[in-house]
PDB file of C-alpha atoms and ligand atoms in Angstrom:
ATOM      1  CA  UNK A   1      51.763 -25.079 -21.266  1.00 91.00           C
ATOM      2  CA  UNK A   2      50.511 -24.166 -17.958  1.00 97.00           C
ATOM      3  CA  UNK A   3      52.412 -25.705 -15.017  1.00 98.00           C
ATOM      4  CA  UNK A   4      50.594 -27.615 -11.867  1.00 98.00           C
ATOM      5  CA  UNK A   5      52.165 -28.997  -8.707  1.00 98.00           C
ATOM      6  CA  UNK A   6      50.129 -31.418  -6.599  1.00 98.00           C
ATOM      7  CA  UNK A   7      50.611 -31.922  -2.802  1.00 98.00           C
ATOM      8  CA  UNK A   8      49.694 -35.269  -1.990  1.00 98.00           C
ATOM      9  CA  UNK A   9      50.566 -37.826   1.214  1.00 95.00           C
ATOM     10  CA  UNK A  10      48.037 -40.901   0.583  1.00 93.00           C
ATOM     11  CA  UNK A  11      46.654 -43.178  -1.820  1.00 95.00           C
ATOM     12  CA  UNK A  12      47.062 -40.956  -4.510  1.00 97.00           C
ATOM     13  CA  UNK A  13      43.367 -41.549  -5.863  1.00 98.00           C
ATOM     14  CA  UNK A  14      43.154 -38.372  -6.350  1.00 98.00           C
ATOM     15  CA  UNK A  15      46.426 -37.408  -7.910  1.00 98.00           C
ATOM     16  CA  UNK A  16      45.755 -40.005  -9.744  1.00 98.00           C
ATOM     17  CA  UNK A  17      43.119 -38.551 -11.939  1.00 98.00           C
ATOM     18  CA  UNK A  18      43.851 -35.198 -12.442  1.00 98.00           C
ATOM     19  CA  UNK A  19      47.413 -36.760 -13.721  1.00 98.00           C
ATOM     20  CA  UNK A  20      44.771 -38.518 -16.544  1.00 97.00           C
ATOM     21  CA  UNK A  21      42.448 -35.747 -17.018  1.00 98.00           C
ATOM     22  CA  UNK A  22      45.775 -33.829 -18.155  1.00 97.00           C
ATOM     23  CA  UNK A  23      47.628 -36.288 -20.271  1.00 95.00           C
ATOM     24  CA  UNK A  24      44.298 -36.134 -22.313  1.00 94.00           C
ATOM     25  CA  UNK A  25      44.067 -32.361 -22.826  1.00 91.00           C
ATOM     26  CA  UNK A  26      47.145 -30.855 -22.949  1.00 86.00           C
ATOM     27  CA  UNK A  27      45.935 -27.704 -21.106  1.00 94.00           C
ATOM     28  CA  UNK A  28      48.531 -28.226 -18.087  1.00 97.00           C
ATOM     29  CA  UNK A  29      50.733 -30.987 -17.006  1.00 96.00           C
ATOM     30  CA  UNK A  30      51.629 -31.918 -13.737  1.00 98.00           C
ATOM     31  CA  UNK A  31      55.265 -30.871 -13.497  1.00 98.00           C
ATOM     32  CA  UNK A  32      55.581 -31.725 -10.024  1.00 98.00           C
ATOM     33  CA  UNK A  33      53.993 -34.315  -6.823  1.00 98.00           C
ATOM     34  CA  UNK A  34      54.874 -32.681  -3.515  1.00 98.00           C
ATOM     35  CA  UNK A  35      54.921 -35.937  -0.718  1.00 98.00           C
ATOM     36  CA  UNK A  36      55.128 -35.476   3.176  1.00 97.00           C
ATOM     37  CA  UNK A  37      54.947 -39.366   3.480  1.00 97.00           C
ATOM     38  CA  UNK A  38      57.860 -42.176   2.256  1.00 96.00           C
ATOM     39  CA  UNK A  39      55.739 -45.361   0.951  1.00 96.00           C
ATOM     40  CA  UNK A  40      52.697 -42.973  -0.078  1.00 97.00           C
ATOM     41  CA  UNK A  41      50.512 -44.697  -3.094  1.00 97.00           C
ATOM     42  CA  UNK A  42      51.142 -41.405  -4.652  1.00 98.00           C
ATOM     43  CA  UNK A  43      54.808 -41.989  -4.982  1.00 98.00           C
ATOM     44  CA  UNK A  44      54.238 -44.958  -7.218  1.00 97.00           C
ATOM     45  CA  UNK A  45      51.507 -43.106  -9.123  1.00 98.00           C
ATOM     46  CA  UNK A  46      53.884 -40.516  -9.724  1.00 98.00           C
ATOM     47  CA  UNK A  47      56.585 -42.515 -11.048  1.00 97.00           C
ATOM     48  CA  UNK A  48      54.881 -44.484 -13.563  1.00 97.00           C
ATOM     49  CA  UNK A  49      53.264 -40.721 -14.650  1.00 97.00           C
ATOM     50  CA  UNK A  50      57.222 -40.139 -15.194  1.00 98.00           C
ATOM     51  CA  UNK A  51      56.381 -36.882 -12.909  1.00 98.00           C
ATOM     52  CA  UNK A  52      59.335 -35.665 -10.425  1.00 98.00           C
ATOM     53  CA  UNK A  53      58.824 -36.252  -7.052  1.00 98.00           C
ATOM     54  CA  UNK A  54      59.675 -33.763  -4.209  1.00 98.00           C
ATOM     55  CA  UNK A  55      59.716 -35.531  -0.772  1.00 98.00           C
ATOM     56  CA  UNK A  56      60.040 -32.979   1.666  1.00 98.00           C
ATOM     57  CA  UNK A  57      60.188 -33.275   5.716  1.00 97.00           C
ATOM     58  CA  UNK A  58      58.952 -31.097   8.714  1.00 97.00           C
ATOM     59  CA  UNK A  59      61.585 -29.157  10.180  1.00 96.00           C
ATOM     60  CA  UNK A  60      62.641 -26.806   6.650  1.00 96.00           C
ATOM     61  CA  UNK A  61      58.968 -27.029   5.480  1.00 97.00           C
ATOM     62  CA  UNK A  62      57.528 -25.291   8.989  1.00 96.00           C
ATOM     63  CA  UNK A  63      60.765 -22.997  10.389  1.00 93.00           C
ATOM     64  CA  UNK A  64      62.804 -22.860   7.274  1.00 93.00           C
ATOM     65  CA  UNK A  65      62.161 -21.622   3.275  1.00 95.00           C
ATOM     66  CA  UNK A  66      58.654 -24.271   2.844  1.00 96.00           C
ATOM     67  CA  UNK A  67      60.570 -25.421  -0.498  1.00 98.00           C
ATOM     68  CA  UNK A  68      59.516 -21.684  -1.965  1.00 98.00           C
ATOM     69  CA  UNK A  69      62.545 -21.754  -3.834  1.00 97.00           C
ATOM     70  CA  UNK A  70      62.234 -25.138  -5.369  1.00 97.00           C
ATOM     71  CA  UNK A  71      58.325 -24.775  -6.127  1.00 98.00           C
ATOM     72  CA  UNK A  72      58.888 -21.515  -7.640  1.00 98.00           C
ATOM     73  CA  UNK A  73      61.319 -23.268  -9.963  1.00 97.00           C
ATOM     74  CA  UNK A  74      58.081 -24.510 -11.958  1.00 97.00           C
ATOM     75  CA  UNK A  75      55.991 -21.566 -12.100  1.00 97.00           C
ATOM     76  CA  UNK A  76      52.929 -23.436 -11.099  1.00 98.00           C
ATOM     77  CA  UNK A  77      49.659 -21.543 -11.774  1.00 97.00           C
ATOM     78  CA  UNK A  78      48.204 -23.865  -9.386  1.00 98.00           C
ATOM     79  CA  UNK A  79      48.876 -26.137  -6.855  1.00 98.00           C
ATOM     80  CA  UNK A  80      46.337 -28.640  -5.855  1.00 98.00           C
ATOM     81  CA  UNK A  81      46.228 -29.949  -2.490  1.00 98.00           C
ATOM     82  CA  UNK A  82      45.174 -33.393  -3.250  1.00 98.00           C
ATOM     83  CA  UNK A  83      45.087 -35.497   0.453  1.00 96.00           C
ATOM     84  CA  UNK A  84      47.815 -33.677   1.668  1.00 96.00           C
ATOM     85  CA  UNK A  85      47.145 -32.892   5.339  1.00 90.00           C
ATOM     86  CA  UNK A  86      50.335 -30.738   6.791  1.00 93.00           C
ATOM     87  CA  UNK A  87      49.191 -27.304   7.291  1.00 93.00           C
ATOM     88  CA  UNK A  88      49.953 -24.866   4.531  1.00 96.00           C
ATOM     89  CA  UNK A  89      52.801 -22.344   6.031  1.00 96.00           C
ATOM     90  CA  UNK A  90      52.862 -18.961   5.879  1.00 95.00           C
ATOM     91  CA  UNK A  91      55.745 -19.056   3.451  1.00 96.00           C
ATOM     92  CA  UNK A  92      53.720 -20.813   0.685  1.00 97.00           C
ATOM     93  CA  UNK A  93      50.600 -18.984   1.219  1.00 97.00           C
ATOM     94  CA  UNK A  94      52.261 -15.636   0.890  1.00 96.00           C
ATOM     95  CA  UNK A  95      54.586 -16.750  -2.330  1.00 97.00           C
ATOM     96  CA  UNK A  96      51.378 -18.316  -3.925  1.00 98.00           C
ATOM     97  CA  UNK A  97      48.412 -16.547  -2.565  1.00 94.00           C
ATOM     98  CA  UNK A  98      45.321 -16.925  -4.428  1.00 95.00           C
ATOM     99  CA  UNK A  99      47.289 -20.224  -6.644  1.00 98.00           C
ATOM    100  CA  UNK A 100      46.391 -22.664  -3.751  1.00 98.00           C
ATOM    101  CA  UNK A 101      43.535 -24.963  -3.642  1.00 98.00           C
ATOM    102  CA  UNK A 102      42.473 -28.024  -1.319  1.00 98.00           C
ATOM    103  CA  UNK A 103      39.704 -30.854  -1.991  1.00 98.00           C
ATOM    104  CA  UNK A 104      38.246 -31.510   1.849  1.00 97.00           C
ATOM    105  CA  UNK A 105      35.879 -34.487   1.699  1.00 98.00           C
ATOM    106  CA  UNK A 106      32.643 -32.527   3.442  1.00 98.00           C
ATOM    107  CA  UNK A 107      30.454 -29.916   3.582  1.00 98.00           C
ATOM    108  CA  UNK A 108      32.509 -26.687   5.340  1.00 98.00           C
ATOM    109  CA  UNK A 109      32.472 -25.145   7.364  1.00 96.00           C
ATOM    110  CA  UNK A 110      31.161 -28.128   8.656  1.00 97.00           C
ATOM    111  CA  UNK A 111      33.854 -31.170   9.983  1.00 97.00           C
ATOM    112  CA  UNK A 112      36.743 -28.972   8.939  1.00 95.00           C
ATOM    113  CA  UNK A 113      39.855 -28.003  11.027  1.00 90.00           C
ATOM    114  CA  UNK A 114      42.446 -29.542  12.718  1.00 86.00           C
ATOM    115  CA  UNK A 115      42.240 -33.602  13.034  1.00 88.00           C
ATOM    116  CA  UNK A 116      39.792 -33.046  10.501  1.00 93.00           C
ATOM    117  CA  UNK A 117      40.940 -35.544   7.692  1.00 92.00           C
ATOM    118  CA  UNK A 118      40.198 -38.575   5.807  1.00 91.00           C
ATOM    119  CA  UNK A 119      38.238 -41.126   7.916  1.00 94.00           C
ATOM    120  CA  UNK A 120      37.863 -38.831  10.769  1.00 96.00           C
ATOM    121  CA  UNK A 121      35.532 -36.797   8.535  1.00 97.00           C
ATOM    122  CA  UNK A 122      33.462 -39.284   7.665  1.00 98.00           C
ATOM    123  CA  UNK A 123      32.924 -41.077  11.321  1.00 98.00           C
ATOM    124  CA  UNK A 124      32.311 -37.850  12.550  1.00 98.00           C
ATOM    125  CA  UNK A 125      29.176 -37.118   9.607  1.00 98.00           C
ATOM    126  CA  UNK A 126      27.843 -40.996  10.094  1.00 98.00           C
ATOM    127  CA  UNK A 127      27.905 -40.387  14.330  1.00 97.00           C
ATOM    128  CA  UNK A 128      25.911 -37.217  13.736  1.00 98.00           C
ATOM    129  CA  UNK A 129      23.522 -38.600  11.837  1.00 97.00           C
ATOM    130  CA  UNK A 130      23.982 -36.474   9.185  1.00 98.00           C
ATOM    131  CA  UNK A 131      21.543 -38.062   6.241  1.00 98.00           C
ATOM    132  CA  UNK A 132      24.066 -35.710   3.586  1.00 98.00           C
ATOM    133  CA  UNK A 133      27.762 -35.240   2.992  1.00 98.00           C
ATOM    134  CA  UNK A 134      29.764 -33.574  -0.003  1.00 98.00           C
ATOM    135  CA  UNK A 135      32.771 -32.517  -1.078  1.00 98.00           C
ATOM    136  CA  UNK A 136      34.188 -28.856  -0.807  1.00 98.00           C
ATOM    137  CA  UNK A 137      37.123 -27.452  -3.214  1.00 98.00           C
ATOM    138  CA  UNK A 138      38.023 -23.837  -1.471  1.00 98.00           C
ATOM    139  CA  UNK A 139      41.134 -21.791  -1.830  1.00 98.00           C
ATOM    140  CA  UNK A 140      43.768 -21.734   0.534  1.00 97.00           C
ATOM    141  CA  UNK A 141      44.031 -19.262   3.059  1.00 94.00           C
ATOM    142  CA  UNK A 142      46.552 -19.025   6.627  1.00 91.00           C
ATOM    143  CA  UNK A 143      43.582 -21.292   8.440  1.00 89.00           C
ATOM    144  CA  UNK A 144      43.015 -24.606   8.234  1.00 87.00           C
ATOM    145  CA  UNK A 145      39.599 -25.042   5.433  1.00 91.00           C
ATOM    146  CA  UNK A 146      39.369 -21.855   5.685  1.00 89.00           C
ATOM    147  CA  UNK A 147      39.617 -20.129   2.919  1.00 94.00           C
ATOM    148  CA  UNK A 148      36.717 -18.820  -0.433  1.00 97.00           C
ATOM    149  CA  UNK A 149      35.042 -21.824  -1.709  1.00 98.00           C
ATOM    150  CA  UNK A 150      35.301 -22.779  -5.157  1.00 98.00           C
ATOM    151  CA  UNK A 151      32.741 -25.548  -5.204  1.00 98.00           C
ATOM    152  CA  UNK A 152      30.529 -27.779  -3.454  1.00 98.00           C
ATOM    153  CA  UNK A 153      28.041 -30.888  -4.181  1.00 98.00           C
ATOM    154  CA  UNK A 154      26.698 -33.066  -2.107  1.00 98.00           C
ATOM    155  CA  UNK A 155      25.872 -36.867  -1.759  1.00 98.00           C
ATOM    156  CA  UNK A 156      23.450 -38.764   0.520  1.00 98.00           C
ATOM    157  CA  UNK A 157      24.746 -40.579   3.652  1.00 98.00           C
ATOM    158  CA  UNK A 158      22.418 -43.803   3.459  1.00 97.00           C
ATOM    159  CA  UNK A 159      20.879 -45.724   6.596  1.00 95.00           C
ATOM    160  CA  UNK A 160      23.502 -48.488   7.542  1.00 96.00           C
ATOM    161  CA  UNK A 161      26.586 -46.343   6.054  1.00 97.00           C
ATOM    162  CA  UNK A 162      30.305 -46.675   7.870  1.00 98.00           C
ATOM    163  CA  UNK A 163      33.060 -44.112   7.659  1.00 98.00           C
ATOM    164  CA  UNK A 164      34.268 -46.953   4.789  1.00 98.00           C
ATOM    165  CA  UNK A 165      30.731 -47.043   2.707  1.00 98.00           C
ATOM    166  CA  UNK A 166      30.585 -43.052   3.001  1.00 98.00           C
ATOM    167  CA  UNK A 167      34.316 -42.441   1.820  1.00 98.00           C
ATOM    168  CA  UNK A 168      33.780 -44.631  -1.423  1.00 98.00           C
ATOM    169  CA  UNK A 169      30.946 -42.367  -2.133  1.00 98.00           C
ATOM    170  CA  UNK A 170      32.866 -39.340  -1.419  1.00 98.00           C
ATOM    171  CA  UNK A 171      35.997 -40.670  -3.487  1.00 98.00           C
ATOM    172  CA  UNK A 172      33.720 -40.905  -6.504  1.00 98.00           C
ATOM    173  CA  UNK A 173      32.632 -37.400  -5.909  1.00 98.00           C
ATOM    174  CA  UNK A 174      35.999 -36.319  -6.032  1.00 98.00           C
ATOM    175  CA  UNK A 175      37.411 -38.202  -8.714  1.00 98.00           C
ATOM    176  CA  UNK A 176      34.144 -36.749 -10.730  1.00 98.00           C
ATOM    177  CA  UNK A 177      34.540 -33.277 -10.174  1.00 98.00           C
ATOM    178  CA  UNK A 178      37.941 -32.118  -8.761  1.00 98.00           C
ATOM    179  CA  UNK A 179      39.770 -32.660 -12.442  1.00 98.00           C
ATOM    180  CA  UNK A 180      36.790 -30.620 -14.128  1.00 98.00           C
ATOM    181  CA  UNK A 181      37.442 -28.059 -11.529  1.00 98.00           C
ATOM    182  CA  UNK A 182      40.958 -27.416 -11.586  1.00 98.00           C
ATOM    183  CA  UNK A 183      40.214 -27.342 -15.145  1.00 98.00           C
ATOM    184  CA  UNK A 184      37.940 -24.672 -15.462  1.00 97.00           C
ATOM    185  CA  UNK A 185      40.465 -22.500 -12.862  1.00 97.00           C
ATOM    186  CA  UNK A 186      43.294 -22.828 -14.819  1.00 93.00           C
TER     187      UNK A 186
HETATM  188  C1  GAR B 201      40.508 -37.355  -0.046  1.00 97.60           C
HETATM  189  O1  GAR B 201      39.247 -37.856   0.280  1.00 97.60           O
HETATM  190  C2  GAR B 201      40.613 -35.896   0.360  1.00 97.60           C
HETATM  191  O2  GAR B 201      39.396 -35.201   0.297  1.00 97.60           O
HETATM  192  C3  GAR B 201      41.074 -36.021   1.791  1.00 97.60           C
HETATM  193  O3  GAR B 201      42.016 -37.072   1.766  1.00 97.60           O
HETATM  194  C4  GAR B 201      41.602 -38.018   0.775  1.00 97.60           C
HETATM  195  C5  GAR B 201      42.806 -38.419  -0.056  1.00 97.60           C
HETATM  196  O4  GAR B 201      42.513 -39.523  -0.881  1.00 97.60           O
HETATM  197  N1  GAR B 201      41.639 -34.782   2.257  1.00 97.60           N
HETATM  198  C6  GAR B 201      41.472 -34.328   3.491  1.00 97.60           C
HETATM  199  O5  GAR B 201      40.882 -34.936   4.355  1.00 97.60           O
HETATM  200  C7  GAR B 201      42.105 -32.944   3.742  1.00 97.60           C
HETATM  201  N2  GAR B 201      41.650 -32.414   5.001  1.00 97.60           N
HETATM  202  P1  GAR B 201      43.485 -39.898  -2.088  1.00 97.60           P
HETATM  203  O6  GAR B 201      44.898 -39.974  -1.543  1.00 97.60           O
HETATM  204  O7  GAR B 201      43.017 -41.240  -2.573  1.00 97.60           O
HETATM  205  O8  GAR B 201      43.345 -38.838  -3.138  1.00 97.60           O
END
């Protein structure tokens, strides 16, 4: 069975689902969640998945190995950035290249780069005045969403929307297509 990791630091909504989609066909399992972030939502969610959980911190992930040798212990032949918002390093990228994708919750190359994440995304789209959003799943590349994209859809951004009322749309984007993509990629 094909091996996935997931990178995750938040709520875990995300995790959360492609966990589900995969208990229910077989095609892959989640062998491992990757967390930046003690007391994550994902933690929990990975427990009760019974799915190992590496925690890792700064210091070895930026100037040392980036776990390389530990994430190479599962052969992954994908891992899924799923809310995970450390850069990437150079370590990862070059031991997995082309194996690495990200969800971002907009349209890139629009309100992408650095800062760039969660909420921040979507106060930035409702103070433009943007009337649509979307989600973008891209591969990862040495810059921040950056690299080819995979997939895109959009949704509107309604007349009285917050950062709050847009991210519950774009959550249900998400949960709708990232399982079906990772899916077809695998
Ligand atoms: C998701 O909306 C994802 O697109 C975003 O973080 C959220 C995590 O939610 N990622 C980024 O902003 C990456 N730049 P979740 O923890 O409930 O899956």
């Amino acid at each position: 069975m094909k091996q996935l990791i997931i990178f995750a630091s938040g709520a875990g909504s995300n995790a959360a689902r492609i966990i589900e989609h995969f208990q229910q066909n077989q095609k892959a399992q989640i062998a491992l969640i990757v967390c930046n972030k003690p007391g994550a939502g994902v933690i929990n969610i990975a427990e009760k998945a019974n799915i190992p959980v590496l925690m890792i911190e700064k210091e070895p992930f930026f100037r040392g190995d980036g776990y390389v040798p530990q994430l190479q212990q599962y052969n992954p032949s994908l891992i899924v950035l799923a809310g995970f918002l450390w850069k990437i390093p150079n370590s990862i990228i070059q031991a997995f290249r082309g194996r690495i994708v990200n969800i971002h919750p907009a349209l890139l190359p629009n309100y992408g780069g650095k800062g760039m994440y969660g909420k921040h995304v979507h106060e930035a789209v409702v103070a433009a005045g943007e009337t649509k959003s979307g989600i973008t799943i891209h591969y990862v590349d040495e810059h921040y969403d950056h690299g080819d994209t995979i997939f895109q859809t959009t949704c509107p951004v309604l007349p009285g929307d917050t950062a709050d009322t847009l991210a519950q749309r774009i959550h249900q984007l998400e949960h709708q297509h990232f399982p079906v993509v990772i899916d077809s990629l695998i």
